[in-house]
Structures are given as C-alpha cells and as structure tokens.
Short mmCIF file of C-alpha atoms in Angstrom, two decimals:
data_model
loop_
_atom_site.label_atom_id
_atom_site.label_comp_id
_atom_site.label_asym_id
_atom_site.label_seq_id
_atom_site.Cartn_x
_atom_site.Cartn_y
_atom_site.Cartn_z
CA MET A 144 107.85 78.33 303.44
CA GLY A 145 109.71 75.05 303.99
CA TYR A 146 111.32 72.85 301.37
CA ARG A 147 112.29 69.19 301.36
CA VAL A 148 115.81 67.81 300.95
CA PRO A 149 116.54 64.14 300.35
CA LEU A 150 119.56 62.47 301.98
CA GLY A 151 120.49 59.12 300.46
CA PRO A 152 119.80 56.31 299.73
CA TYR A 153 123.46 56.71 298.72
CA HIS A 154 125.26 59.48 300.52
CA PRO A 155 128.92 60.04 301.52
CA ALA A 156 127.93 60.15 305.20
CA PHE A 157 126.18 56.77 305.15
CA GLU A 158 128.03 53.51 304.98
CA GLU A 159 124.93 51.67 303.81
CA GLY A 160 121.70 52.51 302.02
CA GLU A 161 119.04 54.52 303.83
CA TYR A 162 116.80 57.36 302.79
CA ILE A 163 116.06 60.41 304.88
CA GLU A 164 113.73 63.16 303.83
CA LEU A 165 114.32 66.39 305.67
CA GLU A 166 111.92 69.27 305.75
CA LEU A 167 113.86 72.49 306.12
CA GLU A 168 113.13 76.06 306.91
CA GLY A 169 116.25 77.95 305.97
CA GLU A 170 118.99 75.96 307.62
CA MET A 171 116.80 74.43 310.33
CA VAL A 172 115.35 70.94 310.14
CA VAL A 173 111.67 71.03 311.07
CA ASP A 174 110.81 67.43 310.22
CA ALA A 175 112.66 64.27 309.29
CA GLU A 176 111.44 60.99 307.94
CA ILE A 177 113.52 57.86 307.42
CA LYS A 178 112.82 55.02 305.00
CA ILE A 179 114.61 51.70 305.35
CA GLY A 180 114.54 48.34 303.62
CA PHE A 181 117.23 48.81 300.97
CA ILE A 182 119.10 45.74 302.26
CA HIS A 183 116.10 43.61 303.26
CA ARG A 184 116.91 39.94 302.69
CA ALA A 185 113.97 38.27 304.50
CA ILE A 186 116.37 36.51 306.86
CA GLU A 187 113.65 35.87 309.48
CA LYS A 188 111.60 34.07 306.85
CA SER A 189 114.58 32.18 305.42
CA ALA A 190 115.46 30.98 308.94
CA THR A 191 112.20 29.02 309.12
CA ARG A 192 113.28 27.02 306.04
CA ARG A 193 116.59 25.78 307.47
CA THR A 194 117.45 23.42 310.29
CA PHE A 195 118.65 24.88 313.61
CA ILE A 196 122.34 24.27 312.91
CA LYS A 197 122.16 25.55 309.32
CA ASP A 198 120.51 28.74 310.55
CA LEU A 199 123.65 29.57 312.49
CA GLY A 200 125.51 30.50 309.30
CA LEU A 201 122.56 32.53 308.08
CA ILE A 202 121.99 34.45 311.32
CA GLU A 203 125.66 35.36 311.60
CA ARG A 204 125.26 37.14 308.26
CA VAL A 205 122.50 39.47 309.46
CA CYS A 206 125.27 41.97 310.11
CA GLY A 207 128.87 42.41 309.02
CA ILE A 208 130.01 44.30 312.12
CA CYS A 209 128.27 42.74 315.10
CA SER A 210 127.95 39.35 313.36
CA TYR A 211 129.19 37.52 316.43
CA HIS A 212 126.50 38.91 318.73
CA HIS A 213 123.83 37.75 316.29
CA SER A 214 125.14 34.21 316.38
CA TRP A 215 125.48 34.45 320.17
CA ALA A 216 121.89 35.58 320.68
CA TYR A 217 120.68 32.85 318.35
CA CYS A 218 122.73 30.17 320.15
CA LEU A 219 121.41 31.35 323.53
CA ALA A 220 117.82 31.12 322.27
CA VAL A 221 118.27 27.64 320.79
CA GLU A 222 120.19 26.40 323.84
CA LYS A 223 117.43 27.72 326.10
CA ALA A 224 114.73 26.05 324.01
CA ALA A 225 116.58 22.74 323.74
CA GLY A 226 117.82 22.78 327.36
CA LEU A 227 121.42 22.49 326.20
CA GLU A 228 124.18 23.17 328.74
CA VAL A 229 127.25 25.08 327.59
CA PRO A 230 130.68 24.26 329.11
CA VAL A 231 132.22 27.08 331.18
CA ARG A 232 135.36 27.31 329.04
CA ALA A 233 133.17 27.88 325.99
CA GLU A 234 131.34 30.67 327.82
CA TYR A 235 134.66 32.42 328.51
CA ILE A 236 135.70 32.13 324.86
CA ARG A 237 132.31 33.55 323.88
CA VAL A 238 132.74 36.53 326.20
CA LEU A 239 136.26 37.15 324.87
CA THR A 240 135.03 37.14 321.27
CA GLY A 241 132.08 39.35 322.22
CA GLU A 242 134.25 41.94 323.95
CA LEU A 243 136.83 42.01 321.14
CA GLU A 244 133.96 42.55 318.74
CA ARG A 245 132.67 45.39 320.91
CA ILE A 246 136.12 47.04 320.85
CA HIS A 247 136.37 46.72 317.08
CA SER A 248 132.83 47.99 316.59
CA HIS A 249 133.28 50.97 318.92
CA LEU A 250 136.61 51.89 317.28
CA MET A 251 134.99 51.66 313.88
CA TYR A 252 132.22 53.94 315.10
CA LEU A 253 134.63 56.47 316.66
CA GLY A 254 136.64 56.60 313.44
CA ALA A 255 133.51 57.00 311.33
CA MET A 256 132.25 59.80 313.59
CA ALA A 257 135.57 61.64 313.24
CA HIS A 258 135.29 61.21 309.47
CA LYS A 259 131.70 62.58 309.46
CA MET A 260 132.97 65.69 311.23
CA GLY A 261 135.83 66.08 308.73
CA PHE A 262 138.51 65.02 311.24
CA ASP A 263 140.27 62.48 309.01
CA THR A 264 143.53 62.26 310.98
CA LEU A 265 141.60 60.93 313.98
CA PHE A 266 139.63 58.64 311.68
CA MET A 267 142.79 56.96 310.33
CA TYR A 268 144.39 56.82 313.76
CA THR A 269 141.32 55.15 315.33
CA TRP A 270 140.99 52.61 312.56
CA SER A 271 144.61 51.54 312.97
CA GLY A 272 143.53 50.22 316.38
CA ARG A 273 140.52 48.51 314.89
CA GLU A 274 142.83 46.70 312.48
CA ALA A 275 144.77 45.32 315.45
CA VAL A 276 141.56 43.95 317.00
CA MET A 277 140.55 42.30 313.76
CA ASP A 278 143.98 40.67 313.62
CA MET A 279 143.38 39.31 317.13
CA LEU A 280 140.02 37.91 316.10
CA GLU A 281 141.54 36.34 313.02
CA LEU A 282 144.28 34.85 315.13
CA PHE A 283 142.01 32.69 317.22
CA SER A 284 138.86 32.33 315.14
CA GLY A 285 140.44 32.18 311.69
CA ASN A 286 138.19 34.94 310.30
CA ARG A 287 138.16 38.71 310.28
CA VAL A 288 134.43 39.37 309.97
CA ASN A 289 132.07 36.41 310.35
CA TYR A 290 134.12 34.55 312.93
CA ALA A 291 131.98 31.37 312.82
CA ILE A 292 133.28 30.48 316.27
CA ASN A 293 129.89 29.77 317.86
CA THR A 294 128.10 26.51 317.53
CA LEU A 295 125.01 25.19 319.30
CA GLY A 296 126.22 24.12 322.75
CA GLY A 297 129.66 25.74 322.72
CA VAL A 298 132.38 27.09 320.46
CA ARG A 299 134.24 25.57 317.53
CA ARG A 300 137.82 26.61 318.30
CA ASP A 301 139.86 26.49 321.47
CA LEU A 302 142.20 29.19 322.70
CA ASP A 303 145.83 28.11 323.22
CA GLU A 304 148.38 29.82 325.49
CA ASP A 305 150.43 31.19 322.60
CA THR A 306 147.37 32.96 321.14
CA ALA A 307 146.32 34.18 324.60
CA SER A 308 149.71 35.84 325.19
CA GLN A 309 149.61 37.51 321.77
CA ILE A 310 146.15 38.87 322.60
CA ARG A 311 147.40 40.06 325.99
CA SER A 312 150.20 42.14 324.47
CA ALA A 313 147.91 43.49 321.74
CA LEU A 314 145.47 44.60 324.46
CA ASP A 315 148.24 46.66 326.08
CA SER A 316 148.89 48.70 322.95
CA LEU A 317 145.15 48.96 322.38
CA GLU A 318 144.71 50.42 325.85
CA ASP A 319 147.26 53.15 325.03
CA LEU A 320 145.27 54.03 321.94
CA ALA A 321 141.95 54.03 323.84
CA LEU A 322 143.40 56.33 326.50
CA LYS A 323 144.60 58.74 323.81
CA LEU A 324 141.13 58.65 322.27
CA LYS A 325 139.63 59.42 325.67
CA ASP A 326 141.91 62.44 325.91
CA THR A 327 141.11 63.67 322.39
CA TRP A 328 137.34 63.15 322.65
CA SER A 329 137.16 64.99 325.96
CA LYS A 330 139.36 67.97 325.04
CA ASP A 331 139.50 68.63 321.31
CA ALA A 332 137.79 71.96 320.60
CA SER A 333 136.45 71.06 317.15
CA ILE A 334 134.97 67.76 318.41
CA LEU A 335 133.28 69.51 321.31
CA ALA A 336 131.94 72.24 319.03
CA ARG A 337 130.34 69.68 316.72
CA THR A 338 128.90 67.37 319.38
CA ARG A 339 128.11 69.30 322.56
CA ASN A 340 124.41 70.17 322.93
CA VAL A 341 123.61 68.59 319.57
CA GLY A 342 120.69 66.13 319.30
CA VAL A 343 119.82 66.36 322.98
CA ILE A 344 117.28 63.94 324.46
CA THR A 345 116.44 63.80 328.14
CA LYS A 346 116.20 60.63 330.21
CA GLU A 347 112.39 60.68 330.03
CA GLN A 348 112.42 61.18 326.26
CA ALA A 349 114.96 58.37 325.89
CA HIS A 350 112.64 56.07 327.84
CA MET A 351 109.64 56.97 325.69
CA LEU A 352 111.69 56.43 322.53
CA SER A 353 112.76 53.04 323.99
CA VAL A 354 116.37 53.56 322.90
CA VAL A 355 118.95 50.97 323.97
CA GLY A 356 122.68 50.55 324.43
CA PRO A 357 125.10 53.50 324.41
CA THR A 358 122.32 55.70 322.99
CA ALA A 359 120.29 55.13 326.17
CA ARG A 360 123.27 55.16 328.55
CA GLY A 361 124.39 58.51 327.11
CA SER A 362 121.02 59.89 328.29
CA GLY A 363 121.36 58.67 331.86
CA ILE A 364 119.47 55.37 331.55
CA HIS A 365 121.06 52.63 333.65
CA GLU A 366 120.58 49.66 331.41
CA ASP A 367 123.17 47.26 330.09
CA ILE A 368 121.94 43.72 329.46
CA ARG A 369 125.29 42.37 330.71
CA LYS A 370 124.35 43.86 334.09
CA THR A 371 120.56 44.10 334.20
CA ALA A 372 119.74 40.68 332.72
CA PRO A 373 123.12 38.92 332.94
CA TYR A 374 123.93 36.04 330.63
CA SER A 375 126.95 33.80 330.11
CA VAL A 376 129.76 34.41 332.68
CA TYR A 377 129.33 38.21 332.93
CA PRO A 378 128.28 37.99 336.61
CA ASP A 379 131.76 36.57 337.40
CA LEU A 380 133.60 39.43 335.70
CA GLU A 381 134.23 42.89 337.07
CA PHE A 382 133.33 45.87 334.92
CA ASP A 383 131.42 49.10 335.24
CA MET A 384 128.28 50.13 333.43
CA VAL A 385 129.18 53.42 331.71
CA VAL A 386 126.40 55.97 332.07
CA LEU A 387 126.61 59.69 331.21
CA GLU A 388 123.85 62.14 331.94
CA ASP A 389 124.13 64.90 329.33
CA GLY A 390 122.06 63.24 326.58
CA ASP A 391 123.82 64.93 323.66
CA VAL A 392 125.84 63.49 320.77
CA TRP A 393 129.05 63.95 322.73
CA SER A 394 127.92 62.00 325.79
CA ARG A 395 126.58 59.12 323.73
CA THR A 396 129.86 59.00 321.83
CA PHE A 397 131.98 59.27 324.95
CA VAL A 398 130.09 56.32 326.49
CA ARG A 399 131.60 54.24 323.72
CA VAL A 400 135.12 55.56 324.36
CA LEU A 401 134.84 54.51 328.02
CA GLU A 402 133.20 51.20 327.14
CA THR A 403 136.19 50.35 324.95
CA LEU A 404 138.36 50.60 328.07
CA GLU A 405 135.88 48.45 330.03
CA SER A 406 135.93 45.82 327.30
CA ILE A 407 139.73 45.68 327.45
CA ARG A 408 139.38 45.14 331.21
CA ILE A 409 136.91 42.28 330.65
CA ALA A 410 139.09 40.66 327.97
CA ARG A 411 142.08 40.67 330.35
CA GLN A 412 140.03 39.02 333.10
CA VAL A 413 138.82 36.36 330.69
CA LEU A 414 142.40 35.52 329.72
CA ALA A 415 143.37 35.31 333.40
CA LYS A 416 140.35 33.34 334.63
CA ILE A 417 139.54 30.97 331.78
CA PRO A 418 139.21 27.43 333.16
CA SER A 419 140.29 24.31 331.32
CA GLY A 420 137.75 21.81 330.08
CA PRO A 421 135.65 20.93 327.05
CA ILE A 422 134.55 23.66 324.64
CA LYS A 423 131.40 22.05 323.31
CA ASN A 424 128.46 20.04 324.52
CA PRO A 425 128.53 16.98 322.21
CA LYS A 426 124.72 16.59 322.27
CA PRO A 427 123.35 17.55 318.84
CA VAL A 428 120.29 19.75 318.40
CA ILE A 429 117.94 18.13 315.94
CA LYS A 430 114.30 18.61 316.91
CA ILE A 431 113.05 20.96 319.64
CA GLU A 432 109.79 20.55 321.54
CA PRO A 433 107.26 23.42 321.24
CA ARG A 434 108.79 26.34 323.15
CA ASN A 435 108.54 30.12 323.18
CA VAL A 436 111.85 31.58 324.31
CA MET A 437 113.64 34.89 324.14
CA SER A 438 117.32 35.68 324.45
CA ARG A 439 118.88 39.09 324.96
CA VAL A 440 122.50 40.10 324.56
CA GLU A 441 124.23 43.47 324.80
CA ALA A 442 125.54 43.95 321.26
CA PRO A 443 127.89 46.90 320.63
CA ARG A 444 124.90 49.07 319.63
CA GLY A 445 122.63 47.90 322.43
CA GLU A 446 120.16 45.21 323.36
CA LEU A 447 119.79 42.56 320.67
CA ILE A 448 116.76 40.28 320.99
CA ASP A 449 116.13 36.90 319.43
CA HIS A 450 112.60 35.61 319.94
CA LEU A 451 112.35 31.96 318.96
CA ILE A 452 109.19 29.88 318.70
CA THR A 453 109.61 26.17 318.02
CA ASP A 454 106.93 23.63 317.11
CA GLY A 455 108.58 20.23 317.61
CA SER A 456 110.19 20.12 314.16
CA ASP A 457 113.86 20.47 313.18
CA ARG A 458 113.55 24.15 312.20
CA PRO A 459 112.30 27.34 313.84
CA PHE A 460 108.58 28.03 313.55
CA ARG A 461 109.26 31.76 313.94
CA LEU A 462 112.44 33.66 314.61
CA LYS A 463 112.14 37.36 315.30
CA ILE A 464 115.32 39.41 315.49
CA ARG A 465 115.04 42.87 317.07
CA THR A 466 118.28 44.68 316.41
CA PRO A 467 119.30 47.76 318.43
CA THR A 468 119.29 50.05 315.37
CA LEU A 469 115.61 49.27 314.84
CA VAL A 470 114.74 51.29 317.95
CA ASN A 471 117.66 53.73 317.94
CA LEU A 472 117.27 54.98 314.36
CA PRO A 473 113.62 56.15 314.61
CA ALA A 474 114.71 58.12 317.67
CA THR A 475 117.02 60.17 315.42
CA GLU A 476 113.94 61.45 313.56
CA PHE A 477 112.99 63.03 316.86
CA MET A 478 116.54 64.28 317.58
CA MET A 479 116.91 65.90 314.15
CA ARG A 480 113.85 68.10 314.58
CA GLY A 481 115.16 71.56 315.41
CA CYS A 482 118.78 70.89 314.48
CA LYS A 483 120.81 72.52 311.70
CA LEU A 484 121.15 70.76 308.35
CA ALA A 485 124.92 70.28 308.84
CA ASP A 486 124.25 68.39 312.09
CA ALA A 487 121.79 65.94 310.53
CA PRO A 488 124.41 63.43 309.26
CA VAL A 489 126.22 63.61 312.61
CA ILE A 490 122.97 62.91 314.49
CA VAL A 491 122.04 59.98 312.27
CA GLY A 492 125.60 58.68 312.40
CA HIS A 493 126.08 59.00 316.14
CA ILE A 494 123.71 56.17 317.06
CA ASP A 495 126.03 53.95 314.99
CA PRO A 496 123.26 52.80 312.64
CA CYS A 497 123.69 49.37 311.14
CA MET A 498 121.39 49.09 308.17
CA SER A 499 122.04 45.44 307.35
CA CYS A 500 121.16 44.56 310.94
CA MET A 501 118.06 46.63 310.80
CA ASP A 502 116.68 45.45 307.46
CA ARG A 503 117.52 41.78 308.04
CA MET B 226 106.85 51.49 344.09
CA LEU B 227 107.90 48.24 342.41
CA GLU B 228 105.62 46.26 344.74
CA GLU B 229 102.71 48.46 343.78
CA VAL B 230 103.45 47.96 340.05
CA LYS B 231 103.64 44.20 340.64
CA THR B 232 100.18 44.13 342.21
CA ARG B 233 98.76 46.10 339.31
CA LEU B 234 100.41 43.70 336.84
CA VAL B 235 98.70 40.70 338.46
CA LYS B 236 95.35 41.66 336.97
CA TYR B 237 96.88 41.26 333.50
CA GLY B 238 98.06 37.77 334.40
CA PHE B 239 101.69 38.51 335.34
CA THR B 240 102.61 36.78 338.58
CA GLY B 241 106.10 38.27 338.94
CA GLU B 242 107.86 34.90 338.68
CA GLY B 243 110.82 34.10 336.43
CA GLU B 244 112.74 36.12 333.89
CA ARG B 245 109.98 36.04 331.26
CA GLU B 246 106.21 35.75 331.46
CA ILE B 247 103.60 35.45 328.74
CA ALA B 248 100.00 36.55 329.30
CA ASP B 249 97.06 36.52 326.93
CA LEU B 250 95.20 39.77 326.41
CA ASP B 251 92.15 40.94 324.53
CA PRO B 252 93.09 43.50 321.82
CA SER B 253 90.61 45.97 323.31
CA MET B 254 92.64 46.06 326.56
CA LEU B 255 95.94 46.81 324.84
CA LEU B 256 95.83 50.60 324.98
CA GLN B 257 94.76 50.52 328.61
CA PHE B 258 97.80 48.40 329.50
CA ILE B 259 100.20 50.69 327.63
CA ASP B 260 98.69 53.78 329.16
CA GLU B 261 99.00 52.32 332.64
CA PHE B 262 102.56 51.00 332.40
CA LYS B 263 104.36 53.05 329.74
CA ASP B 264 106.42 54.88 332.37
CA VAL B 265 107.68 51.73 334.11
CA VAL B 266 108.19 49.30 331.23
CA ARG B 267 110.33 49.74 328.12
CA PHE B 268 108.80 48.69 324.82
CA MET B 269 110.98 46.11 323.09
CA THR B 270 109.23 44.89 319.98
CA ILE B 271 106.25 43.02 318.53
CA THR B 272 106.49 39.52 317.08
CA CYS B 273 103.84 38.54 314.56
CA TYR B 274 103.16 34.97 313.46
CA GLU B 275 100.49 32.95 311.72
CA LYS B 276 99.34 29.71 313.28
CA ASP B 277 96.54 27.47 311.97
CA GLY B 278 95.13 30.27 309.86
CA SER B 279 95.02 32.86 312.68
CA PHE B 280 97.44 35.67 313.40
CA TYR B 281 98.99 36.36 316.78
CA LEU B 282 100.92 39.36 318.01
CA GLU B 283 103.28 39.19 320.96
CA TYR B 284 104.13 42.56 322.50
CA HIS B 285 107.35 42.46 324.50
CA PHE B 286 108.19 44.84 327.31
CA SER B 287 111.30 45.01 329.46
CA MET B 288 111.10 45.78 333.16
CA GLY B 289 114.57 45.69 334.68
CA GLY B 290 115.88 42.20 334.04
CA ARG B 291 112.45 40.75 333.26
CA VAL B 292 110.51 40.46 330.03
CA LEU B 293 106.73 40.73 329.96
CA THR B 294 105.02 39.40 326.85
CA LEU B 295 101.40 40.12 326.00
CA ARG B 296 99.93 37.71 323.49
CA VAL B 297 97.07 39.10 321.44
CA ALA B 298 94.95 37.01 319.06
CA VAL B 299 94.27 39.14 315.98
CA PRO B 300 90.52 39.31 315.13
CA GLU B 301 89.30 38.03 311.77
CA ASP B 302 89.24 41.50 310.20
CA ARG B 303 93.04 41.49 310.75
CA THR B 304 92.87 44.81 312.57
CA VAL B 305 94.21 45.69 315.99
CA PRO B 306 94.39 49.11 317.64
CA SER B 307 97.70 50.90 317.07
CA ILE B 308 99.71 51.66 320.21
CA THR B 309 101.89 54.23 318.41
CA PRO B 310 99.72 57.23 319.44
CA VAL B 311 100.56 56.54 323.10
CA LEU B 312 103.94 54.88 322.59
CA PRO B 313 105.83 56.48 319.67
CA SER B 314 108.57 53.85 319.74
CA ALA B 315 106.12 51.20 318.46
CA ASP B 316 105.86 53.08 315.14
CA TRP B 317 108.38 51.05 313.14
CA ALA B 318 107.46 47.71 314.73
CA GLU B 319 103.83 48.15 313.64
CA ARG B 320 104.71 49.39 310.17
CA GLU B 321 107.03 46.44 309.66
CA ILE B 322 104.19 44.04 310.52
CA MET B 323 101.93 45.90 308.06
CA ASP B 324 104.54 45.34 305.33
CA LEU B 325 105.42 41.74 306.15
CA PHE B 326 102.06 40.28 307.25
CA ASP B 327 99.51 42.71 305.83
CA LEU B 328 97.80 43.34 309.18
CA LYS B 329 96.11 46.65 309.91
CA PHE B 330 96.67 48.89 312.89
CA SER B 331 93.75 51.26 313.40
CA ASN B 332 94.59 54.89 314.18
CA HIS B 333 98.26 54.56 313.24
CA PRO B 334 99.50 58.14 312.72
CA ARG B 335 101.48 57.42 309.53
CA PRO B 336 100.70 53.98 308.08
CA LYS B 337 103.27 54.35 305.28
CA LYS B 338 105.35 51.51 303.89
CA LEU B 339 108.64 51.12 305.75
CA ILE B 340 110.58 48.10 304.51
CA ILE B 341 109.05 47.42 301.12
CA ARG B 342 108.91 49.65 298.04
CA GLU B 343 106.02 52.06 297.60
CA ASP B 344 104.64 50.06 294.66
CA ALA B 345 105.06 46.63 296.29
CA GLU B 346 102.15 44.65 297.70
CA ARG B 347 101.95 44.19 301.44
CA GLY B 348 102.28 40.79 303.06
CA ILE B 349 105.63 39.62 301.65
CA TYR B 350 106.02 36.98 304.40
CA LEU B 351 102.70 35.34 303.52
CA ASN B 352 101.88 32.62 300.96
CA SER B 353 105.42 31.57 300.35
#
C-alpha cells in the first residue's frame, strides 16, 4: 500500500517555492505531481498596462538568474514588430552579456547540483568562479543581477578596451576552473554514483515531453536556438552544439559543463571581433502597428519564447512568455516515476528549475 | 521525408515560407493535426487572448528553425478539445489557460488548478 510524501513548498533542496507530492511504495516513487504558482506575479498581464519601453524593466525582473535573456527576447520581439534595426556593435555586446550570463548560470547550477548531492567542497569551489563572472558583468554593465544593459534598438553601455582586457584575463582563469570541473564531473566516483542512470529519458521520450535546452541536448536532441534558428550575430561566431546521448542526469549535467567552455570560446571571439560604431538605434519606439511576432532565444535553461501581439497602441496587446522551465519541469514528473526517494531532489534539481521564471 | 511533411502541411494552410507562419484552424481539426504531426513538430506553447469579446488560442509548434502557429477561435461555450491525451507536454499550458482565462479543455486528464490556489476562482486575467 503506497503513501504520499510532500516535498516543499519550502525545502532545503529547493531554492524557490514549489510543491511536489510523491506517492511512494517503500522507497520507490510511483507517482509525482508538481504544483507551481507560489511566485506568480501576473507579469504578462502587467506588461499590457505599461508602454513598450517601461515593460523592459518589468520583463527583466521575470527572473533573477537569466534576467538578461528575458530582456533580450523581449527586445527582439519589439524590434521585430517595430522594424527597428540594431547596430552590429550592440549585437556583439548583447552576445557577450548573454554568454557571460550563461557561464554564471551554468556555474550556479553545477554548484547547486554538487550541494544537492552533499558535495559541498565542489559547491563552494564552483561558486567562486561564478563570483568572478558576476564581477565581470558588474564591471561593464554596472549591475550584478539585473544588468539593465538592453534597450529597444541597442544597448545602454559601451565596452571600452580597459574593460575588455580585464574580461579577457578573467576568462583565462575561468577556463582553468571549467576544465577542472570537466575533470571532476567526468571522473569523481560519488558524482557518477549519484547521477549515472538516474532519471533516464530516451530521445523519443524527450521529444514527446517537448523538453528544451541542456535537458533536451542531454538526451541526444540536436536543438540549440543559437544554431537551429540563429539570431543576433551567432552565425558569425564559431562554437559547437553540445549534445550527449545517454539521457541521464549525468549527461544533462555534463552538457552544461561543456557549454561553459563553449561560452568562454564565444566570449573571446566577441572581444576579438567586435566592430566599432554606434551602440543604439536612436529611433524611439512609441506606437507599433498591429503585428503578431515571436522571438526565440537560447537562455541558459533552454529555448525562451516571447510571443508579442500589438494593436497599434503604445503598449502590448498580449505578451506571452514561455520559459524553458515551464516545459522542463513537468518532464521531471515523468522522470521521477520509478526512481528512489533520495534521487527525487536530484532529478528535480538537475533540470535547473527556475521558479520565478516559470510562475511569471 | 521533409518534402513529404511539407506537402501534408499545405492542407492546413502552411505554405513552407518564412520563419513563422500562422494558419487558422477549426477546433474540431486540432486533434487530427496533432496526431498527424506530433512526431515531426515540437510543441512549444499555447497563447490565449481575448479580442472583441471572443477568445482565441494560438498553438505554437517548432519544426527545425521554423515556427508553425495554429490559430483557433474558441466557441461560445468556451470549450475546446484538450490535446494533452495525445501530447502530454501540453498539460501545463492548458491548465495555465484554465486558471488565467477560465476556458475549458474537454477530456483533459487532470484538470486541476496549477498556478492559482485551490480555493481561488479561475479567470484571474479577466475583468481587470
């Protein structure tokens, strides 16, 4: 006879509020059900009450980790609807910010995963690197979390040579750390024991669950919006799409380790290739003709979608934000079925859930 | 194979041009579309909005670098067939629309509240 165990809404393994009800038989999970909405702020609704430029500040606050990608997706949608060109230099600065954010987000995730498995030395070590990335972001944007660097038609701050050289040297030490992480995550016996063959989903199951980002790429799905539906200047930059076939917690985590190295590679190319020129299109966005546009970006957790419908006024008629966690988290309900109770927090945690993103 | 899929998509109004296409569809055809293409397209999400007193749902699907959007006008009884039984990943998208816009999805396997509290009234995005 089974019994039910609640996890959350406040639990040491979760950074934010979520509620999971597990149905157990002995130590085995037979069913799992997740309830969300603890951080719902009706941001989509609020966005229809503000003008396009005022919404930028609101949309950036959907999430505290991938805040930049939210503002980027929103800018892309508005620029597409308004037909606003973005200067090339601004595109490079956007890619640099995006990749630094990806590094910081992936390092945060890798640290948190180590912590969930009780490996606190690795947790502290990983987060020391994340601190260095946040310092870099602060250096050129002025902020550690909500960078507020995007604006409609470009970016708000330029990158000078002094800052660029500081970022370059910080990237070198970051690469050392990422290589050490690669070594640890591929060899450490306790990590492998906790993550290998845990929460397995096949490529076909991953497709049916519609998972995105590293969660999909760890199951052998070749999809990275930077490659499959390129935006900004990604087509001019060289990087590999990281895909692993095993489909377990380890492979989906290791995708992120390798992606950190790819992001460092992209950031270096940006610093080498960035052209001179203006950083913002001076044309203001006031009213937008009736349009129905969609923008997609590859946020650290996967495909982030902004669907914008305008009606000729100075504010969005409808703005729908589909965050990656919104499709990745329900997939964990499926992954948890048949696992052991002790693996449940690791399975939920390994998709890098972002509750604020998801609840909006 | 892609060519063959493209020809089948034409009958739903997708010409294969551009990075995103929008086609109108009758709600009764929805399940047939999903059944036919669920292996080649990836479900993205559903956008719901109210315009001039009527509700519309836009179902978005990704196929490689392209986005296919099916626009469905919701009938007056505010009920559309649920696609969750054939496409489990639509579960949360449909439940969110139930909570925010108070629409009904017939045959949804677990039409429980997702985002709002158990004792809250559905339709929190309406009338405000």
